[in-house]
Structures are given as C-alpha cells and as structure tokens.
C-alpha cells in the first residue's frame, strides 16, 4: 500500500506545473484521472513520454467542456473524487459550473487545489505570465547567478516545478491530513509566486539582518569565486568545483598539484581572478574523467557535470537507484523515499483518452450511454 492509495484525483489538463504535481501524487498511489479536451487533430490523441512526460501512472479521459453533457461527466468525476487540481486561469472553472464553491457544496470533503502563476487574489490575478515573470516579482531572479550583470532565469525547475507543482502537492497532502481530523475539505490556493518567494526565505532573512553577508553569499555562491564554479577540462567537458570550506579547498589545491604557497590567499577577493586562472589552467591539462579518478574518494567537492545520458549510469546513481528504467528509457525514480510505503512509477497510457470507457463505467454510465456520448464526440 502506497500512502495515497484510495485517493481519487481529478487533474484538469494543463502544462508542466499541475501535471507534475499530479504525477507526484500518482507516484505515491493516488488514482489520477486527467481530464483533457476533445481534439480536432487525431494525431494529438497519441503521445510519447516526450509529449506528456508527467502522465506516468495516470488515466485520462477526453471531454467536450463546451457541452452540458460533457460538463456533467466532469461533475460526476469531481463529486466522486477527493482532490481536484485546477490548472486554468481564475474564473474558468466557475464559468463551467465546476468551480470550488459549487463542487464543494456537493462534495464537502473535496480538496480543491488551484495552481496559477499569480494566485486567486491580487491585481495580477488575471494577468498572463510565465516562470521568469514570477521569479522576477518574487525577488529571486535578482539574486540568481547572472551573466555580466544581466539576470538569467533558470529552466523551469524553480518556478513551475519547485515553486509551483511541488508546493501544490504539499498543499494537497496537508489538506488531506487535516481532513482526517475535521472531515471537511478546503481550497488550496497556490501561486508559483508564493512558492518561489518561500524558497527565497533564507536570503530575505540575511538581507534584512546582514546585507553585507548576503552580498558575500551571492558573490561566493553565484559562481564568481574561484572555489564555487565549473571548470572546463582538456576534452571540452566540465567539472563542478565547490570546496567552500578551507580544508576542502586545501584538498582541491593538493589534488590539482598546486602548492598553496605559490597561489594568493583565497580570502583576498581582489586576487580571485588570478586564483581562478591558475585553477582553470590546471584543469585544462587533463580530461574530465582523468580528473574524476584523481578526485575519487576526496573531500575536495569536485564532481563531473554529467549530461542526461550519462547521469543514470553514474555508479552512485545506479547503486542508489536514482533512476528507474521504464520501457527501456531511464527516468527519475519517485521521491522522497519511504522505507515501508515507497512510491512507484505506474504505466503510461498510449494515448490521451485511453481510459475514457473504464472511467465512465466506474462513474455509473452504461455501455449504451458511453457509446452514445462517444458517437456524439462528447467524450473521446
């Protein structure tokens, strides 16, 4: 039994944040049904892991949300479910008659999770935005490593996935736990903006208490110091180098063959360019994997920068099972790890709508009713 076995989740199909949040719940046992729109493009029915990377362990149904009969199908799903994951802009679900007020009135135990960029309240509620915009408004983008002073947004890790999907899944689990005490559901209003700001908590604290320390942190950890950045090797590959502590830094110099007496003190920030150049030249003398062997077993905090094909095969990742091979393709294993009730990667449907018949039968529709709705393309 996985922790969320028996929990029914209705995922309103979206992009990235909500699907990732639902995937986390599915990995730990939730029965997730993705509600997608009917498609005018037949090719859109079929997909691969690349097309819908977060659909593992889920079922799906395609519904015409512009028809009253289609909305009735979704209502049945929601009224029989434990969790709704709303990926739409504020007001859309209300306009369809399946917003939180109407849904929770019929199903008082329902957890209605709404994940948007700006949240359900505030002047930006209906404004368009993307990951980078939420990073900017939260203050986080101003302290992330930049290129020549110009802010450089990361991929979608910090916004869509961490600040959005991960926090939303946490909100759902917290609400489910509280429901065990009160017997009541509630609305989870999560904005990516909120999550990103929360991730920045320590930096806000330091900024208020010790601005000088914050500047030093950003200088050291922002890839500007000689002992916290990536260095290129002779074969054009890279090593991550992060010996922040003095004793680890001494280990770095020793393994590089640099005598500590011949290089300026790392405490002198004015000398950082010279130190960086010395270390850069040293790393350029050997191939990446040669350096990996030299630093093996040391505390110099030096590790290879692996690409997405190399990472699953790394000895540590393989021994720990960081990746699972599914249908011949390595994919990250469920996280976090639980000793008694671990997560598990479920099967992925071959196409959106594959589960339509089964899901509708579970909702009480007869085969005649299902066939009629399929014929009218109310569902697919």
GROMACS .gro file of C-alpha atoms in nm, residues 8-296:
model
  289
    8UNK     CA    1  -0.904   0.990  -0.628
    9UNK     CA    2  -0.759   1.293  -0.808
   10UNK     CA    3  -0.914   1.481  -1.099
   11UNK     CA    4  -0.646   1.668  -1.295
   12UNK     CA    5  -0.768   1.934  -1.533
   13UNK     CA    6  -0.514   1.903  -1.812
   14UNK     CA    7  -0.255   2.178  -1.822
   15UNK     CA    8   0.114   2.232  -1.886
   16UNK     CA    9   0.406   2.149  -1.658
   17UNK     CA   10   0.318   2.264  -1.304
   18UNK     CA   11  -0.017   2.091  -1.245
   19UNK     CA   12   0.076   1.772  -1.437
   20UNK     CA   13   0.396   1.749  -1.232
   21UNK     CA   14   0.204   1.798  -0.908
   22UNK     CA   15  -0.038   1.524  -1.008
   23UNK     CA   16   0.250   1.295  -1.107
   24UNK     CA   17   0.393   1.324  -0.756
   25UNK     CA   18   0.058   1.218  -0.613
   26UNK     CA   19   0.026   0.932  -0.864
   27UNK     CA   20   0.375   0.803  -0.780
   28UNK     CA   21   0.257   0.755  -0.422
   29UNK     CA   22  -0.061   0.574  -0.506
   30UNK     CA   23  -0.328   0.831  -0.595
   31UNK     CA   24  -0.570   0.733  -0.872
   32UNK     CA   25  -0.525   1.030  -1.106
   33UNK     CA   26  -0.763   1.088  -1.398
   34UNK     CA   27  -0.657   1.358  -1.644
   35UNK     CA   28  -0.947   1.549  -1.796
   36UNK     CA   29  -0.834   1.666  -2.138
   37UNK     CA   30  -1.033   1.844  -2.405
   38UNK     CA   31  -1.163   1.665  -2.714
   39UNK     CA   32  -0.926   1.715  -3.002
   40UNK     CA   33  -0.982   1.815  -3.362
   41UNK     CA   34  -0.641   1.673  -3.451
   42UNK     CA   35  -0.641   1.294  -3.449
   43UNK     CA   36  -0.263   1.288  -3.416
   44UNK     CA   37  -0.297   1.475  -3.087
   45UNK     CA   38  -0.451   1.163  -2.933
   46UNK     CA   39  -0.121   0.982  -2.944
   47UNK     CA   40   0.187   1.075  -2.750
   48UNK     CA   41   0.518   0.950  -2.620
   49UNK     CA   42   0.699   1.006  -2.292
   50UNK     CA   43   0.841   1.318  -2.454
   51UNK     CA   44   0.497   1.452  -2.533
   52UNK     CA   45   0.343   1.409  -2.188
   53UNK     CA   46   0.634   1.342  -1.953
   54UNK     CA   47   0.425   1.363  -1.635
   55UNK     CA   48   0.148   1.118  -1.732
   56UNK     CA   49   0.303   0.812  -1.573
   57UNK     CA   50   0.065   0.618  -1.352
   58UNK     CA   51  -0.238   0.819  -1.466
   59UNK     CA   52  -0.551   0.750  -1.664
   60UNK     CA   53  -0.711   1.001  -1.898
   61UNK     CA   54  -1.044   1.098  -2.049
   62UNK     CA   55  -1.122   1.347  -2.322
   63UNK     CA   56  -1.434   1.559  -2.269
   64UNK     CA   57  -1.610   1.833  -2.463
   65UNK     CA   58  -1.618   2.104  -2.197
   66UNK     CA   59  -1.836   2.324  -2.417
   67UNK     CA   60  -2.130   2.087  -2.391
   68UNK     CA   61  -2.363   2.040  -2.095
   69UNK     CA   62  -2.332   1.663  -2.129
   70UNK     CA   63  -1.954   1.690  -2.114
   71UNK     CA   64  -1.969   1.909  -1.805
   72UNK     CA   65  -2.199   1.650  -1.644
   73UNK     CA   66  -1.927   1.389  -1.694
   74UNK     CA   67  -1.670   1.609  -1.520
   75UNK     CA   68  -1.916   1.687  -1.240
   76UNK     CA   69  -1.958   1.317  -1.173
   77UNK     CA   70  -1.582   1.278  -1.155
   78UNK     CA   71  -1.542   1.570  -0.916
   79UNK     CA   72  -1.834   1.470  -0.695
   80UNK     CA   73  -1.685   1.120  -0.657
   81UNK     CA   74  -1.330   1.242  -0.607
   82UNK     CA   75  -1.106   1.350  -0.322
   83UNK     CA   76  -0.893   1.611  -0.500
   84UNK     CA   77  -0.931   1.847  -0.795
   85UNK     CA   78  -0.622   2.001  -0.949
   86UNK     CA   79  -0.727   2.316  -1.136
   87UNK     CA   80  -0.477   2.434  -1.396
   88UNK     CA   81  -0.693   2.706  -1.551
   89UNK     CA   82  -0.693   3.082  -1.502
   90UNK     CA   83  -0.909   3.213  -1.216
   91UNK     CA   84  -1.277   3.211  -1.307
   92UNK     CA   85  -1.265   2.948  -1.583
   93UNK     CA   86  -1.384   2.658  -1.368
   94UNK     CA   87  -1.657   2.881  -1.223
   95UNK     CA   88  -1.773   2.966  -1.574
   96UNK     CA   89  -1.807   2.593  -1.643
   97UNK     CA   90  -2.014   2.542  -1.329
   98UNK     CA   91  -1.749   2.327  -1.162
   99UNK     CA   92  -1.569   2.586  -0.950
  100UNK     CA   93  -1.484   2.524  -0.585
  101UNK     CA   94  -1.799   2.674  -0.436
  102UNK     CA   95  -2.035   2.463  -0.647
  103UNK     CA   96  -1.820   2.149  -0.627
  104UNK     CA   97  -1.752   2.162  -0.252
  105UNK     CA   98  -2.122   2.219  -0.185
  106UNK     CA   99  -2.199   1.880  -0.336
  107UNK     CA  100  -1.879   1.713  -0.210
  108UNK     CA  101  -1.789   1.874   0.128
  109UNK     CA  102  -1.481   1.651   0.168
  110UNK     CA  103  -1.329   1.772  -0.160
  111UNK     CA  104  -0.979   1.922  -0.167
  112UNK     CA  105  -0.987   2.179  -0.447
  113UNK     CA  106  -0.631   2.277  -0.540
  114UNK     CA  107  -0.585   2.578  -0.767
  115UNK     CA  108  -0.238   2.630  -0.909
  116UNK     CA  109  -0.171   2.952  -1.100
  117UNK     CA  110   0.116   3.192  -1.151
  118UNK     CA  111  -0.020   3.488  -0.957
  119UNK     CA  112  -0.281   3.327  -0.730
  120UNK     CA  113  -0.656   3.374  -0.690
  121UNK     CA  114  -0.631   3.718  -0.529
  122UNK     CA  115  -0.445   4.041  -0.604
  123UNK     CA  116  -0.438   4.281  -0.901
  124UNK     CA  117  -0.240   4.038  -1.119
  125UNK     CA  118  -0.489   3.753  -1.080
  126UNK     CA  119  -0.599   3.756  -1.445
  127UNK     CA  120  -0.269   3.868  -1.594
  128UNK     CA  121  -0.070   3.639  -1.822
  129UNK     CA  122   0.273   3.533  -1.702
  130UNK     CA  123   0.545   3.272  -1.720
  131UNK     CA  124   0.803   3.117  -1.491
  132UNK     CA  125   1.051   3.402  -1.544
  133UNK     CA  126   0.793   3.666  -1.453
  134UNK     CA  127   0.712   3.503  -1.119
  135UNK     CA  128   1.083   3.472  -1.044
  136UNK     CA  129   1.125   3.842  -1.118
  137UNK     CA  130   0.839   3.964  -0.899
  138UNK     CA  131   0.937   3.738  -0.607
  139UNK     CA  132   1.284   3.893  -0.588
  140UNK     CA  133   1.452   3.558  -0.657
  141UNK     CA  134   1.567   3.646  -1.007
  142UNK     CA  135   1.771   3.938  -0.873
  143UNK     CA  136   1.991   3.707  -0.666
  144UNK     CA  137   2.032   3.417  -0.908
  145UNK     CA  138   2.366   3.383  -1.091
  146UNK     CA  139   2.375   3.618  -1.386
  147UNK     CA  140   2.577   3.678  -1.699
  148UNK     CA  141   2.760   4.008  -1.692
  149UNK     CA  142   2.500   4.161  -1.461
  150UNK     CA  143   2.204   4.057  -1.675
  151UNK     CA  144   1.960   3.829  -1.486
  152UNK     CA  145   1.947   3.481  -1.634
  153UNK     CA  146   1.637   3.277  -1.545
  154UNK     CA  147   1.697   2.906  -1.483
  155UNK     CA  148   1.493   2.642  -1.660
  156UNK     CA  149   1.152   2.565  -1.510
  157UNK     CA  150   1.296   2.394  -1.202
  158UNK     CA  151   1.249   2.682  -0.959
  159UNK     CA  152   0.920   2.822  -1.083
  160UNK     CA  153   0.690   2.570  -1.250
  161UNK     CA  154   0.822   2.257  -1.080
  162UNK     CA  155   0.957   2.351  -0.734
  163UNK     CA  156   0.773   2.674  -0.662
  164UNK     CA  157   0.459   2.551  -0.835
  165UNK     CA  158   0.400   2.177  -0.865
  166UNK     CA  159   0.592   2.060  -0.558
  167UNK     CA  160   0.433   2.317  -0.325
  168UNK     CA  161   0.088   2.240  -0.464
  169UNK     CA  162   0.133   1.868  -0.398
  170UNK     CA  163   0.240   1.953  -0.043
  171UNK     CA  164  -0.073   2.165  -0.002
  172UNK     CA  165  -0.291   1.876  -0.118
  173UNK     CA  166  -0.128   1.632   0.125
  174UNK     CA  167  -0.162   1.881   0.413
  175UNK     CA  168  -0.529   1.933   0.333
  176UNK     CA  169  -0.586   1.558   0.317
  177UNK     CA  170  -0.421   1.517   0.657
  178UNK     CA  171  -0.640   1.790   0.808
  179UNK     CA  172  -0.948   1.628   0.654
  180UNK     CA  173  -0.879   1.319   0.864
  181UNK     CA  174  -0.940   1.535   1.174
  182UNK     CA  175  -1.225   1.759   1.059
  183UNK     CA  176  -1.391   1.550   0.791
  184UNK     CA  177  -1.402   1.863   0.574
  185UNK     CA  178  -1.233   1.960   0.251
  186UNK     CA  179  -1.093   2.301   0.162
  187UNK     CA  180  -0.948   2.509  -0.120
  188UNK     CA  181  -0.572   2.516  -0.176
  189UNK     CA  182  -0.489   2.848  -0.343
  190UNK     CA  183  -0.128   2.817  -0.456
  191UNK     CA  184   0.061   3.061  -0.675
  192UNK     CA  185   0.402   2.992  -0.823
  193UNK     CA  186   0.489   3.340  -0.700
  194UNK     CA  187   0.419   3.227  -0.342
  195UNK     CA  188   0.631   2.916  -0.375
  196UNK     CA  189   0.929   3.094  -0.527
  197UNK     CA  190   0.917   3.361  -0.258
  198UNK     CA  191   0.906   3.088   0.008
  199UNK     CA  192   1.212   2.920  -0.143
  200UNK     CA  193   1.392   3.253  -0.102
  201UNK     CA  194   1.324   3.272   0.276
  202UNK     CA  195   1.688   3.244   0.395
  203UNK     CA  196   1.807   3.513   0.157
  204UNK     CA  197   1.539   3.756   0.271
  205UNK     CA  198   1.635   3.690   0.632
  206UNK     CA  199   2.005   3.753   0.567
  207UNK     CA  200   1.928   4.059   0.355
  208UNK     CA  201   1.746   4.220   0.648
  209UNK     CA  202   1.988   4.122   0.922
  210UNK     CA  203   2.324   4.143   0.742
  211UNK     CA  204   2.323   4.292   0.389
  212UNK     CA  205   2.700   4.256   0.369
  213UNK     CA  206   2.677   3.884   0.434
  214UNK     CA  207   2.415   3.849   0.162
  215UNK     CA  208   2.645   4.022  -0.087
  216UNK     CA  209   2.925   3.787   0.011
  217UNK     CA  210   2.696   3.484  -0.023
  218UNK     CA  211   2.588   3.592  -0.367
  219UNK     CA  212   2.946   3.654  -0.466
  220UNK     CA  213   3.072   3.320  -0.338
  221UNK     CA  214   2.774   3.103  -0.438
  222UNK     CA  215   2.696   3.293  -0.757
  223UNK     CA  216   2.984   3.129  -0.947
  224UNK     CA  217   3.209   3.433  -0.904
  225UNK     CA  218   3.453   3.280  -0.658
  226UNK     CA  219   3.737   3.051  -0.771
  227UNK     CA  220   3.615   2.777  -0.541
  228UNK     CA  221   3.250   2.767  -0.644
  229UNK     CA  222   3.210   2.733  -1.019
  230UNK     CA  223   3.254   2.495  -1.311
  231UNK     CA  224   3.585   2.447  -1.489
  232UNK     CA  225   3.645   2.314  -1.839
  233UNK     CA  226   3.876   2.018  -1.888
  234UNK     CA  227   4.104   1.931  -2.178
  235UNK     CA  228   3.832   1.741  -2.365
  236UNK     CA  229   3.584   2.028  -2.350
  237UNK     CA  230   3.379   1.880  -2.067
  238UNK     CA  231   3.322   2.032  -1.724
  239UNK     CA  232   3.371   1.967  -1.354
  240UNK     CA  233   3.169   2.125  -1.074
  241UNK     CA  234   3.407   2.263  -0.811
  242UNK     CA  235   3.266   2.371  -0.473
  243UNK     CA  236   3.516   2.342  -0.183
  244UNK     CA  237   3.373   2.634   0.017
  245UNK     CA  238   3.531   2.519   0.343
  246UNK     CA  239   3.902   2.593   0.382
  247UNK     CA  240   4.007   2.233   0.447
  248UNK     CA  241   3.823   2.115   0.137
  249UNK     CA  242   3.985   2.394  -0.064
  250UNK     CA  243   4.329   2.279   0.054
  251UNK     CA  244   4.240   1.930  -0.068
  252UNK     CA  245   4.148   2.077  -0.408
  253UNK     CA  246   4.484   2.250  -0.446
  254UNK     CA  247   4.671   1.938  -0.336
  255UNK     CA  248   4.497   1.714  -0.589
  256UNK     CA  249   4.550   1.974  -0.862
  257UNK     CA  250   4.920   1.978  -0.781
  258UNK     CA  251   4.916   2.346  -0.687
  259UNK     CA  252   5.138   2.439  -0.393
  260UNK     CA  253   4.938   2.658  -0.154
  261UNK     CA  254   5.243   2.882  -0.102
  262UNK     CA  255   5.251   2.972  -0.473
  263UNK     CA  256   4.895   3.098  -0.502
  264UNK     CA  257   4.735   3.408  -0.343
  265UNK     CA  258   4.511   3.371  -0.039
  266UNK     CA  259   4.154   3.293  -0.131
  267UNK     CA  260   4.040   3.541   0.137
  268UNK     CA  261   4.166   3.828  -0.081
  269UNK     CA  262   3.879   3.891  -0.322
  270UNK     CA  263   4.098   4.111  -0.539
  271UNK     CA  264   4.311   3.809  -0.614
  272UNK     CA  265   4.021   3.588  -0.719
  273UNK     CA  266   4.079   3.640  -1.093
  274UNK     CA  267   4.439   3.521  -1.059
  275UNK     CA  268   4.338   3.221  -0.846
  276UNK     CA  269   4.062   3.132  -1.091
  277UNK     CA  270   4.306   3.143  -1.381
  278UNK     CA  271   4.556   2.918  -1.202
  279UNK     CA  272   4.287   2.661  -1.128
  280UNK     CA  273   4.149   2.691  -1.481
  281UNK     CA  274   4.489   2.621  -1.634
  282UNK     CA  275   4.538   2.321  -1.409
  283UNK     CA  276   4.207   2.162  -1.505
  284UNK     CA  277   4.280   2.212  -1.875
  285UNK     CA  278   4.575   1.973  -1.854
  286UNK     CA  279   4.365   1.656  -1.825
  287UNK     CA  280   4.041   1.507  -1.949
  288UNK     CA  281   3.732   1.519  -1.730
  289UNK     CA  282   3.732   1.150  -1.646
  290UNK     CA  283   4.101   1.159  -1.559
  291UNK     CA  284   4.025   1.428  -1.302
  292UNK     CA  285   3.732   1.220  -1.172
  293UNK     CA  286   3.978   0.942  -1.092
  294UNK     CA  287   4.219   1.185  -0.926
  295UNK     CA  288   3.947   1.331  -0.703
  296UNK     CA  289   3.779   0.998  -0.629
   0.00000   0.00000   0.00000
